[in-house]
Short mmCIF file of C-alpha atoms in Angstrom, two decimals:
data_model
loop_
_atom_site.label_atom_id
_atom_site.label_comp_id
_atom_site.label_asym_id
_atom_site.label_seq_id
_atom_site.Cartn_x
_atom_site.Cartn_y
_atom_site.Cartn_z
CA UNK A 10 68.44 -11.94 -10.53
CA UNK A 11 65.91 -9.76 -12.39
CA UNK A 12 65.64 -10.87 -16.14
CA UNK A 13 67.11 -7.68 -18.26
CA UNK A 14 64.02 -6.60 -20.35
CA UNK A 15 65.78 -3.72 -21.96
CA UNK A 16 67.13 -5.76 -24.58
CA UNK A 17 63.62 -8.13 -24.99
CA UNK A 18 62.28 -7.74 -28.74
CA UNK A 19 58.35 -6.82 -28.64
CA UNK A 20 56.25 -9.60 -29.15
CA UNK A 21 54.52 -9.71 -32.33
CA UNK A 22 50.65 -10.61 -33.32
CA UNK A 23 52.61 -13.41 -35.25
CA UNK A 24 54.23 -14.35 -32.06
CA UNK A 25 50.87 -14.74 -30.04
CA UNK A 26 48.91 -16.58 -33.07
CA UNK A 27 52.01 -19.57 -32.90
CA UNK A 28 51.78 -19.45 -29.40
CA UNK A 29 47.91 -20.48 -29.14
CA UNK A 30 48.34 -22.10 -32.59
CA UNK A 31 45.74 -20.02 -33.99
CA UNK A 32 45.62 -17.63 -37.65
CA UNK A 33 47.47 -14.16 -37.28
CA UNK A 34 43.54 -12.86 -38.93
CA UNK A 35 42.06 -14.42 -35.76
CA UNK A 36 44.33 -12.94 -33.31
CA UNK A 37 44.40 -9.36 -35.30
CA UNK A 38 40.05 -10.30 -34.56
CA UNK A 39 40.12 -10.00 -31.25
CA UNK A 40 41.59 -6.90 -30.87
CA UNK A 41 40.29 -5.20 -33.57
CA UNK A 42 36.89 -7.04 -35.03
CA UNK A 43 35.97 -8.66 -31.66
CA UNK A 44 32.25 -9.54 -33.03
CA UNK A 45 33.61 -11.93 -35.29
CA UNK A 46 34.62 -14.28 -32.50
CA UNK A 47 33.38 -15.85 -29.41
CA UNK A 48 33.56 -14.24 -26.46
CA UNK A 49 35.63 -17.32 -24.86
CA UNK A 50 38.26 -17.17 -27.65
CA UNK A 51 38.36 -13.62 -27.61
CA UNK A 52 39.52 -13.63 -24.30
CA UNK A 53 41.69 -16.90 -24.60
CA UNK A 54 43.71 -14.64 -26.98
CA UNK A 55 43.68 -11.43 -24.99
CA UNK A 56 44.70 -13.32 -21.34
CA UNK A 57 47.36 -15.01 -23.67
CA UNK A 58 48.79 -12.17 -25.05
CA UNK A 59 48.89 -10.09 -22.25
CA UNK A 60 51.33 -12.80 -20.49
CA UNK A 61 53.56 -12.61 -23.47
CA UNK A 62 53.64 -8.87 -23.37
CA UNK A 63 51.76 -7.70 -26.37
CA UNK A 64 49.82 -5.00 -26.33
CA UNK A 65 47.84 -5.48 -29.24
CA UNK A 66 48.36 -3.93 -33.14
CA UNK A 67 50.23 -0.84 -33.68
CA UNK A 68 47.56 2.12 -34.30
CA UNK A 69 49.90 3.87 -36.55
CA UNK A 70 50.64 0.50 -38.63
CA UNK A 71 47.09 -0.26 -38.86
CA UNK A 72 45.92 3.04 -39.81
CA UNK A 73 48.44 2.86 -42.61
CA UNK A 74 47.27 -1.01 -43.52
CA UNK A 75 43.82 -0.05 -43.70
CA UNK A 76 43.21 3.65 -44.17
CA UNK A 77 41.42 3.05 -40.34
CA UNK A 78 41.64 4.88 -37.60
CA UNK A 79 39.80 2.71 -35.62
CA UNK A 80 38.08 5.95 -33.68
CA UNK A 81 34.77 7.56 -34.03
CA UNK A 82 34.11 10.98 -33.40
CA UNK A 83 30.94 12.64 -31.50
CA UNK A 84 30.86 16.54 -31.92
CA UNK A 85 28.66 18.09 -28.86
CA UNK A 86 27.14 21.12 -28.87
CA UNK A 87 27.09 21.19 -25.23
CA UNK A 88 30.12 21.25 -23.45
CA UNK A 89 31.23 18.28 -22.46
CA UNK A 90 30.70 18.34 -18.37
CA UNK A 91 26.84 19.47 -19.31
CA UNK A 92 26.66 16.33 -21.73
CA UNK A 93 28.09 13.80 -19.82
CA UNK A 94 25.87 14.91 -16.60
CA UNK A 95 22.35 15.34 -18.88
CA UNK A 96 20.52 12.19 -18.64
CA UNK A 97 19.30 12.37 -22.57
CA UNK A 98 22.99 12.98 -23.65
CA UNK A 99 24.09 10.34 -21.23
CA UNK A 100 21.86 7.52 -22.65
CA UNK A 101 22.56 8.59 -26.01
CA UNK A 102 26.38 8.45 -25.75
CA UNK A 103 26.07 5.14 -23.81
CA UNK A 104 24.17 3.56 -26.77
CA UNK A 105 27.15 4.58 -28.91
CA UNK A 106 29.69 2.96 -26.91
CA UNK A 107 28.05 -0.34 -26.55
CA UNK A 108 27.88 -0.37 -30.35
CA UNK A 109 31.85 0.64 -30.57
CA UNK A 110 32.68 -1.69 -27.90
CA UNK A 111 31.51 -4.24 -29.59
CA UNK A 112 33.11 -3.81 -32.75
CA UNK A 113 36.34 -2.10 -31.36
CA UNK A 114 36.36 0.97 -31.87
CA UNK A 115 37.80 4.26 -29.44
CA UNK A 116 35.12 7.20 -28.64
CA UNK A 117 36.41 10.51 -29.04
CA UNK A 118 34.26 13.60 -28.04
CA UNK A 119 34.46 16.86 -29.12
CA UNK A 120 32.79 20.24 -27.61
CA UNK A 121 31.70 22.24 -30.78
CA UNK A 122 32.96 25.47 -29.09
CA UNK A 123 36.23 24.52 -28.14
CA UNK A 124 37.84 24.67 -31.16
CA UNK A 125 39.01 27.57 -34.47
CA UNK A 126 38.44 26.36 -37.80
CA UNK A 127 41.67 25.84 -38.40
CA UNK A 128 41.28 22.84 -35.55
CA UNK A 129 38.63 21.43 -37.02
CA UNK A 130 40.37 20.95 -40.09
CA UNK A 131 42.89 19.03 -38.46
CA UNK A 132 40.53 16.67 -37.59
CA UNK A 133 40.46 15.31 -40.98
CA UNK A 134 41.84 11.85 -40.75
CA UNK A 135 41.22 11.32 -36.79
CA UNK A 136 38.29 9.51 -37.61
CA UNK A 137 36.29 6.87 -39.38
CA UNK A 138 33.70 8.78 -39.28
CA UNK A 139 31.80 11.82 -36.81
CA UNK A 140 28.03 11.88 -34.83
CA UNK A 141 26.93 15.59 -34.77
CA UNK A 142 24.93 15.54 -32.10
CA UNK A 143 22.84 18.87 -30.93
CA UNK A 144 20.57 21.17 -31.95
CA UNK A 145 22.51 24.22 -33.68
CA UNK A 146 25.48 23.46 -35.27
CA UNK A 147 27.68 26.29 -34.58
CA UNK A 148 30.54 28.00 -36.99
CA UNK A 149 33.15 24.90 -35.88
CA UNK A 150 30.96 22.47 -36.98
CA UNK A 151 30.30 23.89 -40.19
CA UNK A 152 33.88 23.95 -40.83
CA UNK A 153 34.10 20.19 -39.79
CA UNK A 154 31.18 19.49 -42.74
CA UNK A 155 33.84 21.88 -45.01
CA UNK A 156 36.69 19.74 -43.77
CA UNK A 157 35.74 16.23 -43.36
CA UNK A 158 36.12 13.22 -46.06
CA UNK A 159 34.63 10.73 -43.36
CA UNK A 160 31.16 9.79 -42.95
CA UNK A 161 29.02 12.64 -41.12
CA UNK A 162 25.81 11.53 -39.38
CA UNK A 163 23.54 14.04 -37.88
CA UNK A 164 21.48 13.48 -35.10
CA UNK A 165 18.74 15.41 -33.78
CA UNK A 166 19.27 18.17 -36.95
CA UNK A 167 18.75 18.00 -40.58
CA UNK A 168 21.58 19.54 -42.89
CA UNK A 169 21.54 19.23 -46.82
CA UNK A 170 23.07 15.85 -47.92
CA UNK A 171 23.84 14.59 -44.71
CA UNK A 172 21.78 10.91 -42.93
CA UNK A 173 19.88 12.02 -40.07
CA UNK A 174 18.91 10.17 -36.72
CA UNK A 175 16.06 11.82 -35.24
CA UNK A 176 12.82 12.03 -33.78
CA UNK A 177 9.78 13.78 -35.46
CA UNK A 178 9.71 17.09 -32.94
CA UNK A 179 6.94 18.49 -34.42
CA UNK A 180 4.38 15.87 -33.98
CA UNK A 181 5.31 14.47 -30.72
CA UNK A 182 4.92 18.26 -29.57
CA UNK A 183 1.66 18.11 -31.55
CA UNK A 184 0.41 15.21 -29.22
CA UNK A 185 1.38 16.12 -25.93
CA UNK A 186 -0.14 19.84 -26.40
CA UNK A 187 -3.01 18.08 -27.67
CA UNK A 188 -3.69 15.76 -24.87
CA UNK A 189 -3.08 18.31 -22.29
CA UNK A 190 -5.29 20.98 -24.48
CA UNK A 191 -8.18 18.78 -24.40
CA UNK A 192 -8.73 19.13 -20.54
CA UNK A 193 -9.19 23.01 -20.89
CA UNK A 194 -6.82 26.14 -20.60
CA UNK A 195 -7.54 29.41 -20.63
CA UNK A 196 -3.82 31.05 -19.53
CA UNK A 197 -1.80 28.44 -21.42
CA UNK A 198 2.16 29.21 -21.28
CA UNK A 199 5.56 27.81 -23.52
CA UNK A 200 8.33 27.14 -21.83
CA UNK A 201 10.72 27.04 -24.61
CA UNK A 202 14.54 25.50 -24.27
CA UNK A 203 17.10 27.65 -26.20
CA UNK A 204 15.66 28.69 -29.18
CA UNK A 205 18.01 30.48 -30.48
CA UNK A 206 21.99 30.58 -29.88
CA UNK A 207 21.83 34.79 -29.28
CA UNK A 208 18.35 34.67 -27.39
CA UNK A 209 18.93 34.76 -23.50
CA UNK A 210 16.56 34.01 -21.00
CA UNK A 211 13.11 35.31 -20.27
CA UNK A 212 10.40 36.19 -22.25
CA UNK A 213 10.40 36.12 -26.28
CA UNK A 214 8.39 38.69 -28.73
CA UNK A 215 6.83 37.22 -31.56
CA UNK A 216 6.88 37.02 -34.52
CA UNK A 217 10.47 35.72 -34.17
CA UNK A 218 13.58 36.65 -36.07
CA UNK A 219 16.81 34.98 -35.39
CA UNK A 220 19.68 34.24 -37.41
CA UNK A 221 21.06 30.73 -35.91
CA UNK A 222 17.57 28.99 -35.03
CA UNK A 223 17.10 25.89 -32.96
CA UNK A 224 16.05 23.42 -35.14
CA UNK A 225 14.81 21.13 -32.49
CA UNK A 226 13.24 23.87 -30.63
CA UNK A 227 11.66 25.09 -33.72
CA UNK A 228 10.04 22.18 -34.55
CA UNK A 229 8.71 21.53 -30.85
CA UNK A 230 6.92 25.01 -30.93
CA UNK A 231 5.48 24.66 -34.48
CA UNK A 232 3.56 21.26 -32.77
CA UNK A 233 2.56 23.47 -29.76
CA UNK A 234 1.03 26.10 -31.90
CA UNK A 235 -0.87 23.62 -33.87
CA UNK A 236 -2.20 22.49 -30.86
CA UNK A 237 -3.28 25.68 -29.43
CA UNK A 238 -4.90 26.88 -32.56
CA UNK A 239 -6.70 23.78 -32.42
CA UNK A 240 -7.43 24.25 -29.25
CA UNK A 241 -8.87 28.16 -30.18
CA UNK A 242 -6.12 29.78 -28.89
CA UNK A 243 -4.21 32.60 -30.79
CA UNK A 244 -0.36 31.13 -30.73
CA UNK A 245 0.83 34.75 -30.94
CA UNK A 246 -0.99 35.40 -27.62
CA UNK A 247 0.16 33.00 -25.69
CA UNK A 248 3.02 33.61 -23.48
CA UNK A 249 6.35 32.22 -24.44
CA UNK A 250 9.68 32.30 -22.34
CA UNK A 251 12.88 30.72 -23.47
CA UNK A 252 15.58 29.44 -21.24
CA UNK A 253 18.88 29.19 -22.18
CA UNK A 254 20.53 25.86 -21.00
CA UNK A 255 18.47 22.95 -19.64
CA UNK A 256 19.36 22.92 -16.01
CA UNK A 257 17.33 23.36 -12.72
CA UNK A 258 20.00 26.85 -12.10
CA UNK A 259 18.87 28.10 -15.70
CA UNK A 260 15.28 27.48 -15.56
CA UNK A 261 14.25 28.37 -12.10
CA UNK A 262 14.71 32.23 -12.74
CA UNK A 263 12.88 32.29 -15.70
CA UNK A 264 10.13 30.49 -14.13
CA UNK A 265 9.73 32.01 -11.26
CA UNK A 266 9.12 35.37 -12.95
CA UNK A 267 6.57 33.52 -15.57
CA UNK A 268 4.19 32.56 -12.50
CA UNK A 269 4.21 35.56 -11.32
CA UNK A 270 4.02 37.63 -14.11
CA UNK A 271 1.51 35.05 -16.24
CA UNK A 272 -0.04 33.31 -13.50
CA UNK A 273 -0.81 30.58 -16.33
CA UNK A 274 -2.73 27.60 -15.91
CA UNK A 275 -1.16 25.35 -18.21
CA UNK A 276 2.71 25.13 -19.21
CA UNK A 277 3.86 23.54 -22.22
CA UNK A 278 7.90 22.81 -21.70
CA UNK A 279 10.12 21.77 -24.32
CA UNK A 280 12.07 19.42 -21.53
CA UNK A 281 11.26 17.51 -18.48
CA UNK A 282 14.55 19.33 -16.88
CA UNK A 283 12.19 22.24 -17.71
CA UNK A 284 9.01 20.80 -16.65
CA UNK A 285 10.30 18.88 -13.56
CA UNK A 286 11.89 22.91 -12.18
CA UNK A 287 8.32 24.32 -12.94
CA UNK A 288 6.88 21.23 -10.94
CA UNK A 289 9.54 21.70 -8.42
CA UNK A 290 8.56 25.79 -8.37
CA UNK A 291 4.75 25.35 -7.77
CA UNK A 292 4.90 22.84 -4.96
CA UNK A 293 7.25 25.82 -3.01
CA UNK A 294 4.33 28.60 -4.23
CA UNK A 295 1.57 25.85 -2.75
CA UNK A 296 0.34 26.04 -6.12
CA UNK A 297 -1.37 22.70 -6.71
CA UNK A 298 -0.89 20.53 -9.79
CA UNK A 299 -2.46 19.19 -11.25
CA UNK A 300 -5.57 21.13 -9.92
CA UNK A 301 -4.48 24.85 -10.38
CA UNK A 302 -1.90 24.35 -13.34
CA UNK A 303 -0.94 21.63 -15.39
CA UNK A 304 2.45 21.27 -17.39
CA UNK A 305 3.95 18.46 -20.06
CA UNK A 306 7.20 17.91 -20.42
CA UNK A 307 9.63 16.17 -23.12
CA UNK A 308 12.11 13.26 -23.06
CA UNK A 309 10.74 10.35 -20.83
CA UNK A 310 13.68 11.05 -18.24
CA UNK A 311 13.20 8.65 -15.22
CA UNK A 312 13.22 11.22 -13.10
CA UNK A 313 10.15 12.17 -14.31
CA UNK A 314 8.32 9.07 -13.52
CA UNK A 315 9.82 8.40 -9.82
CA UNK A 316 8.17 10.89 -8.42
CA UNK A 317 4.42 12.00 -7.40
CA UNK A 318 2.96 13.35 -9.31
CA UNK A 319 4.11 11.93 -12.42
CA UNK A 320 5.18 13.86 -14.91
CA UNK A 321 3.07 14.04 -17.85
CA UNK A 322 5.39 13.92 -21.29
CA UNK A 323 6.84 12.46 -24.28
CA UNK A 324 9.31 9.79 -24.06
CA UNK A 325 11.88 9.09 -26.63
CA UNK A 326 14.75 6.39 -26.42
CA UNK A 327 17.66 8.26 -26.40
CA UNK A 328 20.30 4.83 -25.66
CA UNK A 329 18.46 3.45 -28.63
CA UNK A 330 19.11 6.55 -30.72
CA UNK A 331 22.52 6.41 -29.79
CA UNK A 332 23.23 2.57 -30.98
CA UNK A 333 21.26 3.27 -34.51
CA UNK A 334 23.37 6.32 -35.26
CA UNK A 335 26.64 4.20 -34.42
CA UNK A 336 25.27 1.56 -36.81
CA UNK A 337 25.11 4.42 -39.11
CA UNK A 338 28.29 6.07 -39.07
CA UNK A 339 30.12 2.30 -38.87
CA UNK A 340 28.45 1.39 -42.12
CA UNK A 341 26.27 -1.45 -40.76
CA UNK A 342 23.09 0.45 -41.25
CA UNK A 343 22.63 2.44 -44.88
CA UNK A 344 19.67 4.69 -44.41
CA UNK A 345 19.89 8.10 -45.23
CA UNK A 346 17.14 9.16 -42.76
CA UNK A 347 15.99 7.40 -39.45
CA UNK A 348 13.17 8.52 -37.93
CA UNK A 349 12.71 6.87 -34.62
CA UNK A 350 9.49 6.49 -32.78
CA UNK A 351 8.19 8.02 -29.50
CA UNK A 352 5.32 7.28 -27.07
CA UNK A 353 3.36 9.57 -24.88
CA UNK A 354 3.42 8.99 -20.97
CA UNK A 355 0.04 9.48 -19.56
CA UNK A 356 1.10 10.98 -15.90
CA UNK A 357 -0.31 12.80 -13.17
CA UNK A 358 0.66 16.24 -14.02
#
């Protein structure tokens, strides 16, 4: 005869900490502070309370307990297919969520242009606290920053009063250019990576005007025209070509018609998705590299540096900028400003 659950009562935290004979705080632990236990008695108490039914605290009851949510926001301003699919977003979301793991906490992402203002602002109170991760905040994010009364961390962008998690762009730029300067280049090229929110493809006009600049793009190009000036090259002479989204099907058009157009010797790319589709480009042209034109990339993918040649370029750790940022926005890092380091990979390219 099957027992009649309909009229069971739910089984309380209360329930499950007399069971194992253990404190209600120690049981509430391992669901929701699971760092501040073993891992063996953390999962004593889940495997026990899952036989006796109990799904762990009530989200609602806990939220109201604590003022916790026990979620933490990450606003992309990539949609969310292109993020989870980029290698640099990937690592950089996975570095979150070991952090969160860890301490218990839910991951919710966000695409910045999925939602009105009026959305936004009904995010207040989701949260314990929101990652802004990209290089232009657009209008919904701004109205998040209006909105929100939760911690807001920025990573990869500055904005007035807000902690920051980034690299320093401009100088990491500076020292690839400089390095692959120093070799010689007389029809050096930029391949820039969306420098602008209403700039499409192809090639740019200087001196630029926009009205929603990449900051991260900005500060890549200010390192590359250091470099070329340096180098005794005019930056305002020197070809430069943006492409809109950093994909092999975005790039490859762009770059096609810069060889043939520029026939340059040297490109400087704001990506290795960039540099890695010029590479990709010139071995179909029979254009040899590095002997006929050299190119850097950015970001220390590993595709990069399983191949031959090896792609020249400047590697950043983006699963380690994703755990400091989570320290950041769970309050068990204080900085205002993290600046985290970079190293240049000597390849073949």
């Amino acid at each position: 005869m099957e027992a009649d659950v309909s009229r069971r009562h739910p089984v309380t935290l209360k329930a499950v900490a007399t069971h194992l004979g253990v404190s209600t705080a120690t049981v509430s632990n391992a669901f929701n502070r699971p760092d501040q236990l073993s891992s063996r008695l953390r999962e004593e108490i889940l495997t026990a309370a899952r036989a006796l039914g109990y799904d762990g605290p009530s989200r609602q009851g806990r939220t109201l307990r604590t003022g916790r949510t026990g979620i933490i926001g990450v606003m992309l301003s990539d949609g969310l297919g292109y993020s989870l699919g980029d290698r640099v977003a990937g690592d950089f979301l996975g570095g979150i969520a070991e952090v969160l793991d860890a301490r218990g906490y839910h991951l919710l992402l966000l695409t910045d242009s999925s939602r009105t203002e009026r959305q936004s602002a009904s995010l207040n109170g989701v949260a314990d606290g929101y990652l802004i991760y990209g290089s232009i905040p657009e209008e919904n994010t701004m109205a998040l920053l209006r909105h929100q009364q939760q911690p807001l961390i920025t990573v990869d962008i500055r904005l007035p009063g807000l902690p920051s998690v980034l690299i320093d762009h401009r100088s990491a730029a500076l020292a690839i250019a400089r390095h692959a300067l120093a070799g010689g280049a007389r029809r050096p090229a930029i391949v820039a990576l969306r420098m602008t929110l209403d700039a499409s493809g192809g090639r740019l006009e200087r001196p630029l005007q926009w009205s929603q600049p990449n900051q991260v793009a900005t500060e890549r190009l200010a390192g590359f025209d250091q470099a070329l000036e340096e180098a005794g090259h005019d930056p305002e002479q020197v070809p430069l070509w943006n492409v809109a989204g950093n994909t092999f099907e975005a790039a490859a058009p762009v770059i096609e018609t810069l060889l043939a157009e520029d026939k340059p010797d040297l490109l400087l790319c704001m990506s290795d998705r960039l540099a890695l589709t010029a590479l990709s480009l010139a071995e179909q042209r029979g254009i040899s590299v590095p002997g006929e034109l050299k190119l850097t990339g950015f970001d220390g993918i590993a595709e990069g540096q399983h191949r031959r040649p090896m792609l020249t370029t400047v590697y950043q750790d983006s699963y380690a900028k994703g755990v400091t940022a989570a320290r950041l926005v769970t309050g068990e890092r204080h900085e205002h400003d993290i600046c985290q380091p970079v190293w240049l990979i000597y390849g073949d390219t």
